[in-house]
Amino acid sequence: MSQYPALRLRRSRASAWSRRLHAETVLTPADLIWPVFVTEGTEEEPIAALPGVSRWSLAGIVDRAREARDLGIPCLALFPNTPHALRTEDGREAVNPNNLMCRAIRAIKDAVPEVGVLTDVALDPYTSHGHDGIVDAAGYVLNDETSAVLVEQALVQAQAGADIVAPSDMMDGRVGQIRAALEGDGHVNVQIMAYAAKYASAFYGPFRDAVGSRGLLKGDKKTYQMDPANAEEALREVALDLAEGADSVMVKPGLPYLDIVTRVKSAFEVPVFAYQVSGEYAMIEAAAAVGAGDREALVLETLMAFKRAGCSGVLTYHAPLAARLLGA
């Protein structure tokens, strides 16, 4: 008789019930945040660079919130496609309390108050130059001047009913300023999810189509978004944002930066989220379209990887598909 060790690890894998029993990581619809794009008008606008994703009118956004509620998805992340006529050098439409974002927040909270609303705090959907802040004559994004506008932007979003404000700009010190302003304005329960480790990535292209900033950007964002070569710097960024009052932190993009997710979770033991960005979504869709992989299996496996790495949740355009699969 062949000699085997006393323990065969395959024993626990032999049956489906046993595999479920021994699973170390669990993925549910409650782990998902669904990013959605809002636009003016009344029509759905499919986004060519993101197959299966559309921009939605206010009525359509409310329908997406109802869909999220029914699927068990706890939160929507809103991104506006601001009309080009309203985009300016200083991005002043961002602080208009009746801008597209604020109207979308109010529409959702009036109709589906039980669904959380996360809002993007950054100026790139509002600037004519496509940067996340105010630029000087040389094209450099000014940190402190930008942060002052971001504080106003976060306040109008909170006043409209946002549950989580998510500064995605990577300006130094803005989390502390936003936290102080929210406290001072009585919004003590509005959370801050800081884009703490946001990298200057090649995976953002389809998103820029979705928010209408493709072709506007002058230069790149490497003076404020992180160098993909750096990991220790990410820990410093997270430490600063937590010290300034962030309730949770985000790593962006997702799959290429799972090592950062794990290091952040291990170092700080706080809620860590990742954004499976537009380029990641588009790659899965492209692979499925040519038969290089099964869409449903690819989606669930990648989302499980985020949870296994240490994520509390994931922002993903595949959220409704994943929720249906998980609820089946």
Coordinates of C-alpha atoms in Angstrom, one line a residue:
M1 CA 0.0 0.0 0.0
S2 CA 1.3 3.4 -0.9
Q3 CA 2.3 5.6 2.0
Y4 CA 0.6 9.0 2.4
P5 CA 0.7 11.5 5.2
A6 CA -2.1 11.5 7.7
L7 CA -3.6 14.7 6.3
R8 CA -4.9 14.9 2.7
L9 CA -5.8 18.5 2.0
R10 CA -8.0 17.3 -0.9
R11 CA -10.5 15.7 1.6
S12 CA -12.1 19.0 2.3
R13 CA -12.4 19.8 -1.4
A14 CA -14.1 16.6 -2.4
S15 CA -17.7 17.9 -2.1
A16 CA -19.4 21.2 -2.8
W17 CA -20.9 21.4 0.7
S18 CA -17.5 20.9 2.2
R19 CA -15.8 23.5 0.0
R20 CA -18.5 26.0 1.2
L21 CA -17.9 25.0 4.8
H22 CA -14.1 25.5 4.6
A23 CA -14.2 28.7 2.6
E24 CA -11.9 31.3 4.2
T25 CA -13.2 34.3 2.3
V26 CA -16.9 35.1 1.7
L27 CA -18.2 37.4 -1.0
T28 CA -21.7 38.8 -0.8
P29 CA -23.7 41.7 -2.5
A30 CA -23.1 43.7 0.7
D31 CA -19.4 43.9 -0.3
L32 CA -20.1 45.9 -3.5
I33 CA -20.4 49.5 -4.3
W34 CA -21.8 50.3 -7.7
P35 CA -20.3 53.3 -9.6
V36 CA -22.9 55.0 -11.9
F37 CA -22.7 57.9 -14.2
V38 CA -25.3 60.7 -14.3
T39 CA -26.0 63.0 -17.2
E40 CA -28.4 65.7 -18.2
G41 CA -31.4 64.9 -20.3
T42 CA -33.9 62.0 -20.3
E43 CA -32.2 59.3 -22.3
E44 CA -29.8 56.5 -21.5
E45 CA -26.4 57.0 -23.1
P46 CA -24.4 53.8 -23.6
I47 CA -20.6 54.3 -23.1
A48 CA -18.8 52.7 -26.0
A49 CA -15.5 52.2 -24.1
L50 CA -17.5 50.4 -21.3
P51 CA -19.7 47.8 -22.9
G52 CA -22.8 47.3 -20.8
V53 CA -22.4 50.6 -18.8
S54 CA -24.4 53.8 -19.5
R55 CA -24.8 57.3 -18.4
W56 CA -28.2 57.8 -16.8
S57 CA -30.6 60.7 -16.4
L58 CA -31.8 61.6 -13.0
A59 CA -34.8 59.3 -13.4
G60 CA -32.5 56.5 -14.6
I61 CA -30.2 57.0 -11.6
V62 CA -33.2 56.6 -9.3
D63 CA -34.0 53.4 -11.1
R64 CA -30.5 52.2 -10.6
A65 CA -30.8 52.9 -6.9
R66 CA -34.0 50.8 -6.7
E67 CA -32.2 48.0 -8.6
A68 CA -29.3 48.2 -6.1
R69 CA -31.7 48.0 -3.2
D70 CA -33.4 44.9 -4.7
L71 CA -30.1 43.2 -5.3
G72 CA -28.7 43.9 -1.9
I73 CA -26.0 46.3 -3.0
P74 CA -25.7 48.8 -0.2
C75 CA -24.2 51.9 -1.9
L76 CA -24.0 53.7 -5.2
A77 CA -21.0 55.9 -6.2
L78 CA -22.0 58.8 -8.3
F79 CA -20.0 60.5 -11.1
P80 CA -21.3 63.3 -13.2
N81 CA -20.9 64.0 -16.9
T82 CA -20.9 67.8 -16.6
P83 CA -22.0 69.6 -19.8
H84 CA -19.0 71.2 -21.5
A85 CA -20.6 74.6 -21.4
L86 CA -20.3 74.5 -17.6
R87 CA -16.7 73.4 -17.4
T88 CA -14.3 76.2 -16.5
E89 CA -10.7 76.7 -15.6
D90 CA -11.6 76.9 -11.9
G91 CA -14.3 74.2 -11.9
R92 CA -16.7 76.4 -10.1
E93 CA -19.7 74.3 -11.1
A94 CA -18.5 71.8 -8.5
V95 CA -19.7 74.1 -5.7
N96 CA -23.1 74.9 -7.2
P97 CA -25.6 73.4 -4.8
N98 CA -27.9 72.7 -7.7
N99 CA -25.4 71.0 -10.0
L100 CA -26.0 67.7 -11.6
M101 CA -24.3 65.7 -8.8
C102 CA -26.3 67.4 -6.0
R103 CA -29.6 66.9 -7.9
A104 CA -28.8 63.3 -8.3
I105 CA -28.0 62.9 -4.6
R106 CA -31.4 64.5 -3.7
A107 CA -33.3 62.4 -6.2
I108 CA -31.9 59.1 -4.8
K109 CA -32.3 60.1 -1.2
D110 CA -35.9 61.2 -1.7
A111 CA -36.8 58.0 -3.6
V112 CA -34.6 55.3 -2.1
P113 CA -33.2 56.6 1.2
E114 CA -32.1 53.2 2.4
V115 CA -29.4 53.1 -0.3
G116 CA -26.1 54.8 0.5
V117 CA -24.7 57.5 -1.7
L118 CA -21.0 58.0 -2.1
T119 CA -19.9 61.1 -4.0
D120 CA -16.7 62.0 -5.8
V121 CA -14.9 65.0 -4.5
A122 CA -12.6 66.3 -7.2
L123 CA -12.6 68.9 -9.9
D124 CA -11.8 66.9 -13.0
P125 CA -15.5 66.5 -14.1
Y126 CA -15.9 70.3 -13.9
T127 CA -12.6 71.8 -15.2
S128 CA -12.1 72.7 -18.9
H129 CA -8.5 71.4 -18.7
G130 CA -9.4 67.9 -17.2
H131 CA -7.2 68.2 -14.1
D132 CA -8.4 67.4 -10.6
G133 CA -7.7 70.9 -9.4
I134 CA -6.8 74.5 -10.1
V135 CA -3.8 75.0 -12.3
D136 CA -1.2 77.8 -12.5
A137 CA 0.2 79.4 -15.6
A138 CA 2.7 76.5 -16.0
G139 CA -0.1 73.9 -15.7
Y140 CA 0.9 72.8 -12.2
V141 CA -2.1 71.8 -10.0
L142 CA -2.1 74.1 -7.0
N143 CA -2.6 72.2 -3.8
D144 CA -3.9 74.6 -1.2
E145 CA -6.1 76.6 -3.6
T146 CA -7.6 73.3 -4.9
S147 CA -8.2 72.0 -1.3
A148 CA -10.2 75.1 -0.5
V149 CA -12.6 74.4 -3.4
L150 CA -12.8 70.7 -2.5
V151 CA -14.0 71.7 1.0
E152 CA -16.8 73.7 -0.5
Q153 CA -17.6 70.9 -2.9
A154 CA -17.8 68.3 -0.1
L155 CA -20.1 70.6 1.9
V156 CA -22.6 71.1 -0.9
Q157 CA -22.7 67.4 -1.5
A158 CA -23.3 66.7 2.2
Q159 CA -26.0 69.3 2.3
A160 CA -27.7 67.6 -0.6
G161 CA -27.7 64.3 1.4
A162 CA -24.5 62.4 0.5
D163 CA -23.7 59.7 3.0
I164 CA -20.0 59.3 2.1
V165 CA -17.8 62.0 0.5
A166 CA -14.8 60.5 -1.3
P167 CA -11.9 62.9 -2.1
S168 CA -10.2 61.5 -5.2
D169 CA -7.9 64.4 -6.0
M170 CA -4.8 63.4 -4.0
M171 CA -4.2 66.9 -2.7
D172 CA -2.2 67.0 0.5
G173 CA -4.2 68.0 3.7
R174 CA -7.6 68.0 2.1
V175 CA -9.1 65.2 4.3
G176 CA -8.5 67.2 7.5
Q177 CA -10.0 70.3 6.0
I178 CA -13.1 68.5 4.8
R179 CA -13.5 66.7 8.1
A180 CA -13.3 70.0 10.0
A181 CA -15.8 71.7 7.6
L182 CA -18.3 68.8 7.9
E183 CA -18.1 68.9 11.7
G184 CA -18.5 72.6 11.7
D185 CA -21.6 72.4 9.4
G186 CA -23.3 69.8 11.6
H187 CA -22.6 66.8 9.2
V188 CA -21.0 64.7 11.9
N189 CA -22.2 61.4 10.5
V190 CA -21.1 62.0 6.9
Q191 CA -18.2 59.6 6.3
I192 CA -15.0 60.3 4.4
M193 CA -13.7 57.5 2.2
A194 CA -10.3 58.9 1.2
Y195 CA -8.7 57.9 -2.1
A196 CA -5.5 57.5 -0.1
A197 CA -3.4 55.5 -2.6
K198 CA -4.5 56.6 -6.0
Y199 CA -2.0 55.8 -8.7
A200 CA -1.2 57.6 -11.9
S201 CA -2.5 54.6 -13.9
A202 CA -3.0 53.7 -17.5
F203 CA -6.2 51.9 -16.5
Y204 CA -8.4 55.0 -16.3
G205 CA -9.1 55.7 -20.0
P206 CA -12.7 54.5 -20.3
F207 CA -13.7 56.4 -17.2
R208 CA -12.6 59.7 -18.8
D209 CA -14.9 58.9 -21.7
A210 CA -17.7 58.3 -19.3
V211 CA -17.4 61.6 -17.5
G212 CA -16.6 63.5 -20.8
S213 CA -13.1 64.6 -20.0
R214 CA -11.3 62.5 -22.7
G215 CA -9.3 64.9 -24.8
L216 CA -9.5 67.8 -22.3
L217 CA -6.5 66.8 -20.2
K218 CA -3.4 68.9 -20.7
G219 CA -0.4 66.9 -19.7
D220 CA -0.7 64.1 -17.1
K221 CA -1.5 63.7 -13.4
K222 CA 1.8 62.5 -12.2
T223 CA 2.5 65.5 -10.0
Y224 CA -0.4 64.5 -7.7
Q225 CA -1.3 60.9 -8.3
M226 CA 1.1 58.3 -7.1
D227 CA 4.0 56.6 -9.0
P228 CA 3.1 52.9 -9.7
A229 CA 6.6 52.0 -8.6
N230 CA 5.9 53.1 -5.0
A231 CA 4.5 51.1 -2.1
E232 CA 6.0 52.6 1.1
E233 CA 4.6 56.0 -0.1
A234 CA 1.1 54.5 -0.1
L235 CA 1.4 53.7 3.6
R236 CA 2.5 57.2 4.3
E237 CA -0.5 58.6 2.4
V238 CA -2.9 56.3 4.3
A239 CA -1.4 57.3 7.6
L240 CA -1.9 60.9 6.9
D241 CA -5.5 60.5 5.7
L242 CA -6.4 58.5 8.8
A243 CA -4.8 61.0 11.1
E244 CA -6.8 63.8 9.4
G245 CA -10.1 62.0 10.0
A246 CA -10.8 59.6 7.2
D247 CA -13.3 56.8 8.1
S248 CA -12.0 54.5 5.4
V249 CA -9.4 54.5 2.7
M250 CA -9.3 53.4 -0.9
V251 CA -6.6 51.9 -3.1
K252 CA -7.1 52.6 -6.9
P253 CA -6.7 50.8 -9.3
G254 CA -7.6 47.4 -8.0
L255 CA -6.1 44.2 -9.3
P256 CA -2.6 45.6 -10.2
Y257 CA -2.4 46.9 -6.6
L258 CA -3.6 44.0 -4.5
D259 CA -0.2 44.1 -2.7
I260 CA -1.0 47.6 -1.6
V261 CA -4.4 46.6 -0.3
T262 CA -2.8 43.8 1.8
R263 CA -0.1 46.0 3.1
V264 CA -2.5 48.8 4.1
K265 CA -4.9 46.3 5.8
S266 CA -2.0 44.7 7.7
A267 CA -0.5 48.0 8.8
F268 CA -3.6 49.9 9.9
E269 CA -6.4 47.3 10.4
V270 CA -9.0 49.8 9.1
P271 CA -11.7 49.5 6.4
V272 CA -9.9 49.3 3.1
F273 CA -11.7 49.6 -0.2
A274 CA -10.5 49.1 -3.8
Y275 CA -11.8 50.5 -7.0
Q276 CA -11.9 47.9 -9.9
V277 CA -11.5 50.7 -12.4
S278 CA -12.8 51.2 -15.9
G279 CA -9.8 49.6 -17.7
E280 CA -10.0 46.5 -15.5
Y281 CA -13.8 46.2 -16.3
A282 CA -13.1 46.7 -20.0
M283 CA -10.5 44.0 -20.1
I284 CA -12.8 41.4 -18.6
E285 CA -15.5 42.4 -21.1
A286 CA -13.1 42.2 -24.0
A287 CA -11.8 38.8 -22.9
A288 CA -15.4 37.5 -22.6
A289 CA -16.4 38.9 -26.0
V290 CA -13.7 36.9 -27.8
G291 CA -14.2 33.7 -25.8
A292 CA -10.9 34.0 -23.9
G293 CA -12.7 33.5 -20.6
D294 CA -16.1 33.1 -19.0
R295 CA -17.5 36.5 -17.9
E296 CA -19.3 35.3 -14.8
A297 CA -16.4 33.2 -13.6
L298 CA -13.9 36.0 -14.3
V299 CA -16.0 38.6 -12.4
L300 CA -16.5 36.5 -9.3
E301 CA -12.9 35.3 -9.2
T302 CA -11.5 38.9 -9.4
L303 CA -13.9 40.2 -6.8
M304 CA -13.0 37.3 -4.5
A305 CA -9.3 38.3 -4.9
F306 CA -10.1 41.8 -3.6
K307 CA -11.8 40.3 -0.5
R308 CA -9.0 37.8 0.0
A309 CA -6.4 40.6 -0.1
G310 CA -8.2 42.4 2.7
C311 CA -10.8 44.6 1.2
S312 CA -13.9 45.5 3.2
G313 CA -15.6 46.2 -0.2
V314 CA -15.1 46.9 -3.9
L315 CA -16.3 49.6 -6.2
T316 CA -17.0 47.7 -9.5
Y317 CA -19.1 48.3 -12.6
H318 CA -19.9 44.6 -12.4
A319 CA -21.8 45.0 -9.2
P320 CA -25.3 44.2 -10.5
L321 CA -24.0 41.2 -12.4
A322 CA -22.1 40.0 -9.4
A323 CA -25.0 40.5 -7.0
R324 CA -27.3 38.5 -9.2
L325 CA -24.8 35.7 -9.4
L326 CA -24.2 35.7 -5.6
G327 CA -27.9 35.8 -4.9
A328 CA -28.7 32.9 -7.2

